[in-house]
Amino acid sequence: MLEVSQVRIAREDWALDYDFQLERGAILTLQGRSGAGKTTLLMLLAGFETPDRGDIRWQGRSLLPLAVAQRPVSMLFQDHNLFEHVSVWRNLGLGMGRQRTAAWEQALRDGAEALGIETLLARMPATLSGGQRQRVALLRTLLRPEPLVLLDEPFAELDPQTHALAGQWVRDTARAAGKTVLLVTHHAQDVALGDRNQVLGD
């Protein structure tokens, strides 16, 4: 279970408060106006921001003492965060180490086909469109071993048909792997992907 307990982060001109629980294996969609704290929540969970008070616990253990690399978190950033000097295939495998098994490679190929990027694996990121880069980053994020997945506007650059296919793939893949997902979106149709929806800033 993910427990976000009486968390507050404040700056000179704003303050954000969070308090909720999410069962392991559930998908939570997050909506809200610009500045409501959607991305900030993901950054707190990943360790890129530090709360002024409160606690964030995963499976009963506080995440606050843990560095970013130690947290059980895989995050998709809005800027995709691909490494430009290596191929798509190498981007997908970075950091996997011994977990890069035959089963993982098959899951990667299946996911690439489902997302329509199977012909792009040998390409360099600089040659890809924004939507293609987004799908590569989405595939990499979901296939990592971490159980907690944070997706910040994962479908923002996709056309409606690809958006629908990618959304269903995210849901199916997360379900099959038992991932817990927080998905920030401004698209109303994405609410159907989640077990719960939370509107921040209301």
PDB file of C-alpha atoms in Angstrom:
ATOM      1  CA  MET A   1       0.000   0.000   0.000  1.00  0.00           C
ATOM      2  CA  LEU A   2       1.051   3.566  -0.707  1.00  0.00           C
ATOM      3  CA  GLU A   3       0.315   5.916   2.191  1.00  0.00           C
ATOM      4  CA  VAL A   4       0.680   9.667   1.790  1.00  0.00           C
ATOM      5  CA  SER A   5       0.021  11.001   5.276  1.00  0.00           C
ATOM      6  CA  GLN A   6      -0.536  14.699   6.014  1.00  0.00           C
ATOM      7  CA  VAL A   7       2.140  15.731   3.541  1.00  0.00           C
ATOM      8  CA  ARG A   8       2.704  19.429   2.932  1.00  0.00           C
ATOM      9  CA  ILE A   9       5.153  21.190   0.660  1.00  0.00           C
ATOM     10  CA  ALA A  10       5.285  24.987   0.771  1.00  0.00           C
ATOM     11  CA  ARG A  11       7.103  27.798  -0.966  1.00  0.00           C
ATOM     12  CA  GLU A  12       6.873  31.574  -0.540  1.00  0.00           C
ATOM     13  CA  ASP A  13       3.736  31.968  -2.643  1.00  0.00           C
ATOM     14  CA  TRP A  14       2.039  28.548  -2.474  1.00  0.00           C
ATOM     15  CA  ALA A  15       1.445  25.465  -0.355  1.00  0.00           C
ATOM     16  CA  LEU A  16       0.152  22.022  -1.311  1.00  0.00           C
ATOM     17  CA  ASP A  17      -1.315  19.348   0.970  1.00  0.00           C
ATOM     18  CA  TYR A  18      -1.790  15.636   0.278  1.00  0.00           C
ATOM     19  CA  ASP A  19      -3.374  12.879   2.333  1.00  0.00           C
ATOM     20  CA  PHE A  20      -4.514   9.585   0.787  1.00  0.00           C
ATOM     21  CA  GLN A  21      -3.912   5.847   0.543  1.00  0.00           C
ATOM     22  CA  LEU A  22      -3.689   3.647  -2.535  1.00  0.00           C
ATOM     23  CA  GLU A  23      -3.885  -0.133  -2.486  1.00  0.00           C
ATOM     24  CA  ARG A  24      -1.026  -2.050  -4.065  1.00  0.00           C
ATOM     25  CA  GLY A  25      -1.848  -2.943  -7.664  1.00  0.00           C
ATOM     26  CA  ALA A  26      -4.362  -0.106  -8.080  1.00  0.00           C
ATOM     27  CA  ILE A  27      -4.355   2.635 -10.709  1.00  0.00           C
ATOM     28  CA  LEU A  28      -5.073   6.200  -9.574  1.00  0.00           C
ATOM     29  CA  THR A  29      -5.737   8.900 -12.150  1.00  0.00           C
ATOM     30  CA  LEU A  30      -4.964  12.459 -11.078  1.00  0.00           C
ATOM     31  CA  GLN A  31      -6.626  15.534 -12.518  1.00  0.00           C
ATOM     32  CA  GLY A  32      -6.729  19.213 -11.645  1.00  0.00           C
ATOM     33  CA  ARG A  33      -6.068  22.677 -12.963  1.00  0.00           C
ATOM     34  CA  SER A  34      -2.564  23.856 -13.754  1.00  0.00           C
ATOM     35  CA  GLY A  35      -0.705  24.493 -10.503  1.00  0.00           C
ATOM     36  CA  ALA A  36      -2.923  22.169  -8.453  1.00  0.00           C
ATOM     37  CA  GLY A  37       0.058  20.002  -7.529  1.00  0.00           C
ATOM     38  CA  LYS A  38      -0.219  16.958  -9.797  1.00  0.00           C
ATOM     39  CA  THR A  39       3.380  16.888 -10.982  1.00  0.00           C
ATOM     40  CA  THR A  40       4.626  18.020  -7.568  1.00  0.00           C
ATOM     41  CA  LEU A  41       2.997  14.959  -6.003  1.00  0.00           C
ATOM     42  CA  LEU A  42       4.859  12.671  -8.402  1.00  0.00           C
ATOM     43  CA  MET A  43       8.122  14.494  -7.677  1.00  0.00           C
ATOM     44  CA  LEU A  44       7.560  14.016  -3.941  1.00  0.00           C
ATOM     45  CA  LEU A  45       6.976  10.293  -4.403  1.00  0.00           C
ATOM     46  CA  ALA A  46      10.050   9.923  -6.604  1.00  0.00           C
ATOM     47  CA  GLY A  47      12.260  11.897  -4.222  1.00  0.00           C
ATOM     48  CA  PHE A  48      12.962  14.931  -6.400  1.00  0.00           C
ATOM     49  CA  GLU A  49      11.069  17.120  -3.913  1.00  0.00           C
ATOM     50  CA  THR A  50      11.077  16.913  -0.110  1.00  0.00           C
ATOM     51  CA  PRO A  51       7.959  17.581   1.977  1.00  0.00           C
ATOM     52  CA  ASP A  52       8.020  20.084   4.803  1.00  0.00           C
ATOM     53  CA  ARG A  53       5.954  17.745   6.944  1.00  0.00           C
ATOM     54  CA  GLY A  54       4.183  14.394   6.812  1.00  0.00           C
ATOM     55  CA  ASP A  55       5.294  10.976   5.617  1.00  0.00           C
ATOM     56  CA  ILE A  56       5.195   8.861   2.470  1.00  0.00           C
ATOM     57  CA  ARG A  57       5.192   5.112   3.075  1.00  0.00           C
ATOM     58  CA  TRP A  58       5.304   2.157   0.703  1.00  0.00           C
ATOM     59  CA  GLN A  59       4.415  -1.245   2.116  1.00  0.00           C
ATOM     60  CA  GLY A  60       4.842   0.180   5.608  1.00  0.00           C
ATOM     61  CA  ARG A  61       8.292   1.676   5.015  1.00  0.00           C
ATOM     62  CA  SER A  62       8.938   5.396   4.850  1.00  0.00           C
ATOM     63  CA  LEU A  63      10.392   6.547   1.542  1.00  0.00           C
ATOM     64  CA  LEU A  64      11.645   9.859   2.887  1.00  0.00           C
ATOM     65  CA  PRO A  65      15.082   8.630   4.042  1.00  0.00           C
ATOM     66  CA  LEU A  66      15.694   6.977   0.657  1.00  0.00           C
ATOM     67  CA  ALA A  67      17.582   8.593  -2.211  1.00  0.00           C
ATOM     68  CA  VAL A  68      15.925   8.765  -5.626  1.00  0.00           C
ATOM     69  CA  ALA A  69      17.789   5.697  -6.908  1.00  0.00           C
ATOM     70  CA  GLN A  70      16.769   3.666  -3.838  1.00  0.00           C
ATOM     71  CA  ARG A  71      13.032   4.241  -4.156  1.00  0.00           C
ATOM     72  CA  PRO A  72      10.765   1.542  -5.640  1.00  0.00           C
ATOM     73  CA  VAL A  73       9.643   4.024  -8.280  1.00  0.00           C
ATOM     74  CA  SER A  74       9.723   4.219 -12.067  1.00  0.00           C
ATOM     75  CA  MET A  75       8.729   7.639 -13.418  1.00  0.00           C
ATOM     76  CA  LEU A  76       7.789   8.922 -16.857  1.00  0.00           C
ATOM     77  CA  PHE A  77       8.656  12.612 -17.140  1.00  0.00           C
ATOM     78  CA  GLN A  78       6.888  15.019 -19.480  1.00  0.00           C
ATOM     79  CA  ASP A  79      10.170  15.552 -21.364  1.00  0.00           C
ATOM     80  CA  HIS A  80      10.578  11.757 -21.881  1.00  0.00           C
ATOM     81  CA  ASN A  81      14.167  11.748 -20.520  1.00  0.00           C
ATOM     82  CA  LEU A  82      15.677   9.648 -23.328  1.00  0.00           C
ATOM     83  CA  PHE A  83      19.443   9.381 -23.783  1.00  0.00           C
ATOM     84  CA  GLU A  84      20.203  10.906 -27.169  1.00  0.00           C
ATOM     85  CA  HIS A  85      23.562   9.178 -27.750  1.00  0.00           C
ATOM     86  CA  VAL A  86      22.243   5.597 -27.760  1.00  0.00           C
ATOM     87  CA  SER A  87      19.591   3.763 -29.772  1.00  0.00           C
ATOM     88  CA  VAL A  88      15.985   3.234 -28.747  1.00  0.00           C
ATOM     89  CA  TRP A  89      16.804  -0.405 -27.962  1.00  0.00           C
ATOM     90  CA  ARG A  90      19.649   0.593 -25.653  1.00  0.00           C
ATOM     91  CA  ASN A  91      17.487   3.267 -24.034  1.00  0.00           C
ATOM     92  CA  LEU A  92      14.921   0.615 -23.209  1.00  0.00           C
ATOM     93  CA  GLY A  93      17.499  -1.615 -21.551  1.00  0.00           C
ATOM     94  CA  LEU A  94      19.465   0.952 -19.564  1.00  0.00           C
ATOM     95  CA  GLY A  95      19.679   0.131 -15.883  1.00  0.00           C
ATOM     96  CA  MET A  96      18.139  -3.321 -16.213  1.00  0.00           C
ATOM     97  CA  GLY A  97      21.355  -5.265 -15.564  1.00  0.00           C
ATOM     98  CA  ARG A  98      20.692  -8.920 -14.796  1.00  0.00           C
ATOM     99  CA  GLN A  99      16.958  -8.371 -15.066  1.00  0.00           C
ATOM    100  CA  ARG A 100      17.371  -8.056 -18.824  1.00  0.00           C
ATOM    101  CA  THR A 101      16.246 -11.645 -19.394  1.00  0.00           C
ATOM    102  CA  ALA A 102      14.778 -13.406 -22.421  1.00  0.00           C
ATOM    103  CA  ALA A 103      11.325 -12.969 -20.875  1.00  0.00           C
ATOM    104  CA  TRP A 104      11.951  -9.237 -20.455  1.00  0.00           C
ATOM    105  CA  GLU A 105      13.107  -8.915 -24.067  1.00  0.00           C
ATOM    106  CA  GLN A 106       9.970 -10.697 -25.254  1.00  0.00           C
ATOM    107  CA  ALA A 107       7.809  -8.380 -23.147  1.00  0.00           C
ATOM    108  CA  LEU A 108       9.674  -5.439 -24.663  1.00  0.00           C
ATOM    109  CA  ARG A 109       9.045  -6.639 -28.215  1.00  0.00           C
ATOM    110  CA  ASP A 110       5.385  -7.349 -27.430  1.00  0.00           C
ATOM    111  CA  GLY A 111       4.999  -3.902 -25.887  1.00  0.00           C
ATOM    112  CA  ALA A 112       6.752  -2.208 -28.799  1.00  0.00           C
ATOM    113  CA  GLU A 113       4.362  -3.930 -31.198  1.00  0.00           C
ATOM    114  CA  ALA A 114       1.323  -2.985 -29.113  1.00  0.00           C
ATOM    115  CA  LEU A 115       2.468   0.650 -29.070  1.00  0.00           C
ATOM    116  CA  GLY A 116       3.349   0.714 -32.767  1.00  0.00           C
ATOM    117  CA  ILE A 117       7.067   1.356 -32.294  1.00  0.00           C
ATOM    118  CA  GLU A 118       8.463  -2.073 -33.172  1.00  0.00           C
ATOM    119  CA  THR A 119      10.190  -0.662 -36.286  1.00  0.00           C
ATOM    120  CA  LEU A 120      11.946   2.071 -34.298  1.00  0.00           C
ATOM    121  CA  LEU A 121      14.145  -0.005 -31.996  1.00  0.00           C
ATOM    122  CA  ALA A 122      17.362   0.558 -33.973  1.00  0.00           C
ATOM    123  CA  ARG A 123      16.738   4.291 -34.427  1.00  0.00           C
ATOM    124  CA  MET A 124      18.312   7.130 -32.464  1.00  0.00           C
ATOM    125  CA  PRO A 125      15.978   9.255 -30.311  1.00  0.00           C
ATOM    126  CA  ALA A 126      16.776  12.425 -32.283  1.00  0.00           C
ATOM    127  CA  THR A 127      15.133  10.899 -35.369  1.00  0.00           C
ATOM    128  CA  LEU A 128      11.803  10.272 -33.623  1.00  0.00           C
ATOM    129  CA  SER A 129       8.692  12.424 -33.472  1.00  0.00           C
ATOM    130  CA  GLY A 130       7.351  13.640 -30.143  1.00  0.00           C
ATOM    131  CA  GLY A 131       4.679  10.959 -30.080  1.00  0.00           C
ATOM    132  CA  GLN A 132       7.191   8.223 -30.891  1.00  0.00           C
ATOM    133  CA  ARG A 133       9.533   9.420 -28.144  1.00  0.00           C
ATOM    134  CA  GLN A 134       6.642   9.418 -25.704  1.00  0.00           C
ATOM    135  CA  ARG A 135       5.762   5.811 -26.520  1.00  0.00           C
ATOM    136  CA  VAL A 136       9.393   4.711 -26.164  1.00  0.00           C
ATOM    137  CA  ALA A 137       9.595   6.372 -22.749  1.00  0.00           C
ATOM    138  CA  LEU A 138       6.254   4.857 -21.735  1.00  0.00           C
ATOM    139  CA  LEU A 139       7.430   1.366 -22.695  1.00  0.00           C
ATOM    140  CA  ARG A 140      10.676   1.800 -20.762  1.00  0.00           C
ATOM    141  CA  THR A 141       8.857   3.033 -17.660  1.00  0.00           C
ATOM    142  CA  LEU A 142       6.334   0.190 -17.500  1.00  0.00           C
ATOM    143  CA  LEU A 143       8.877  -2.563 -18.161  1.00  0.00           C
ATOM    144  CA  ARG A 144      11.196  -1.567 -15.345  1.00  0.00           C
ATOM    145  CA  PRO A 145      11.036  -3.753 -12.211  1.00  0.00           C
ATOM    146  CA  GLU A 146       9.942  -1.076  -9.734  1.00  0.00           C
ATOM    147  CA  PRO A 147       6.425  -1.711  -8.384  1.00  0.00           C
ATOM    148  CA  LEU A 148       5.345   1.948  -8.165  1.00  0.00           C
ATOM    149  CA  VAL A 149       4.852   3.681 -11.531  1.00  0.00           C
ATOM    150  CA  LEU A 150       4.431   7.456 -11.917  1.00  0.00           C
ATOM    151  CA  LEU A 151       3.164   8.734 -15.271  1.00  0.00           C
ATOM    152  CA  ASP A 152       3.102  12.481 -15.923  1.00  0.00           C
ATOM    153  CA  GLU A 153       0.827  13.211 -18.911  1.00  0.00           C
ATOM    154  CA  PRO A 154       1.886   9.993 -20.687  1.00  0.00           C
ATOM    155  CA  PHE A 155      -0.423  10.485 -23.691  1.00  0.00           C
ATOM    156  CA  ALA A 156      -0.054  14.241 -24.245  1.00  0.00           C
ATOM    157  CA  GLU A 157       1.592  13.961 -27.677  1.00  0.00           C
ATOM    158  CA  LEU A 158      -0.460  11.065 -29.075  1.00  0.00           C
ATOM    159  CA  ASP A 159      -3.262  11.204 -31.615  1.00  0.00           C
ATOM    160  CA  PRO A 160      -6.667   9.928 -30.390  1.00  0.00           C
ATOM    161  CA  GLN A 161      -6.324   6.414 -31.832  1.00  0.00           C
ATOM    162  CA  THR A 162      -2.788   5.888 -30.517  1.00  0.00           C
ATOM    163  CA  HIS A 163      -3.840   7.444 -27.205  1.00  0.00           C
ATOM    164  CA  ALA A 164      -6.583   4.845 -26.794  1.00  0.00           C
ATOM    165  CA  LEU A 165      -4.253   1.952 -27.678  1.00  0.00           C
ATOM    166  CA  ALA A 166      -1.516   3.205 -25.343  1.00  0.00           C
ATOM    167  CA  GLY A 167      -3.971   3.696 -22.495  1.00  0.00           C
ATOM    168  CA  GLN A 168      -5.268   0.156 -22.792  1.00  0.00           C
ATOM    169  CA  TRP A 169      -1.704  -1.175 -22.967  1.00  0.00           C
ATOM    170  CA  VAL A 170      -0.760   0.706 -19.789  1.00  0.00           C
ATOM    171  CA  ARG A 171      -3.785  -0.680 -17.963  1.00  0.00           C
ATOM    172  CA  ASP A 172      -3.256  -4.260 -19.141  1.00  0.00           C
ATOM    173  CA  THR A 173       0.498  -4.235 -18.490  1.00  0.00           C
ATOM    174  CA  ALA A 174       0.145  -2.719 -15.030  1.00  0.00           C
ATOM    175  CA  ARG A 175      -2.551  -5.227 -14.119  1.00  0.00           C
ATOM    176  CA  ALA A 176      -0.514  -8.203 -15.340  1.00  0.00           C
ATOM    177  CA  ALA A 177       2.577  -7.094 -13.413  1.00  0.00           C
ATOM    178  CA  GLY A 178       0.750  -5.970 -10.269  1.00  0.00           C
ATOM    179  CA  LYS A 179       2.052  -2.412 -10.630  1.00  0.00           C
ATOM    180  CA  THR A 180       0.658   0.474  -8.611  1.00  0.00           C
ATOM    181  CA  VAL A 181       0.190   3.432 -10.942  1.00  0.00           C
ATOM    182  CA  LEU A 182      -0.386   7.160 -10.463  1.00  0.00           C
ATOM    183  CA  LEU A 183      -1.324   8.724 -13.792  1.00  0.00           C
ATOM    184  CA  VAL A 184      -1.539  12.494 -14.236  1.00  0.00           C
ATOM    185  CA  THR A 185      -3.820  13.473 -17.100  1.00  0.00           C
ATOM    186  CA  HIS A 186      -5.950  16.304 -18.427  1.00  0.00           C
ATOM    187  CA  HIS A 187      -7.920  13.954 -20.695  1.00  0.00           C
ATOM    188  CA  ALA A 188     -11.342  13.014 -19.303  1.00  0.00           C
ATOM    189  CA  GLN A 189     -11.319   9.644 -21.085  1.00  0.00           C
ATOM    190  CA  ASP A 190      -8.254   8.515 -19.121  1.00  0.00           C
ATOM    191  CA  VAL A 191     -10.317   8.350 -15.930  1.00  0.00           C
ATOM    192  CA  ALA A 192     -11.702   5.037 -17.206  1.00  0.00           C
ATOM    193  CA  LEU A 193      -8.204   3.531 -16.995  1.00  0.00           C
ATOM    194  CA  GLY A 194      -8.073   3.893 -13.227  1.00  0.00           C
ATOM    195  CA  ASP A 195      -9.641   2.258 -10.214  1.00  0.00           C
ATOM    196  CA  ARG A 196      -9.963   5.712  -8.665  1.00  0.00           C
ATOM    197  CA  ASN A 197      -9.808   9.302  -9.806  1.00  0.00           C
ATOM    198  CA  GLN A 198      -8.662  12.197  -7.653  1.00  0.00           C
ATOM    199  CA  VAL A 199      -9.086  15.842  -8.594  1.00  0.00           C
ATOM    200  CA  LEU A 200      -6.454  17.992  -6.907  1.00  0.00           C
ATOM    201  CA  GLY A 201      -7.098  21.584  -5.969  1.00  0.00           C
ATOM    202  CA  ASP A 202     -10.846  21.226  -5.355  1.00  0.00           C
TER     203      ASP A 202
END
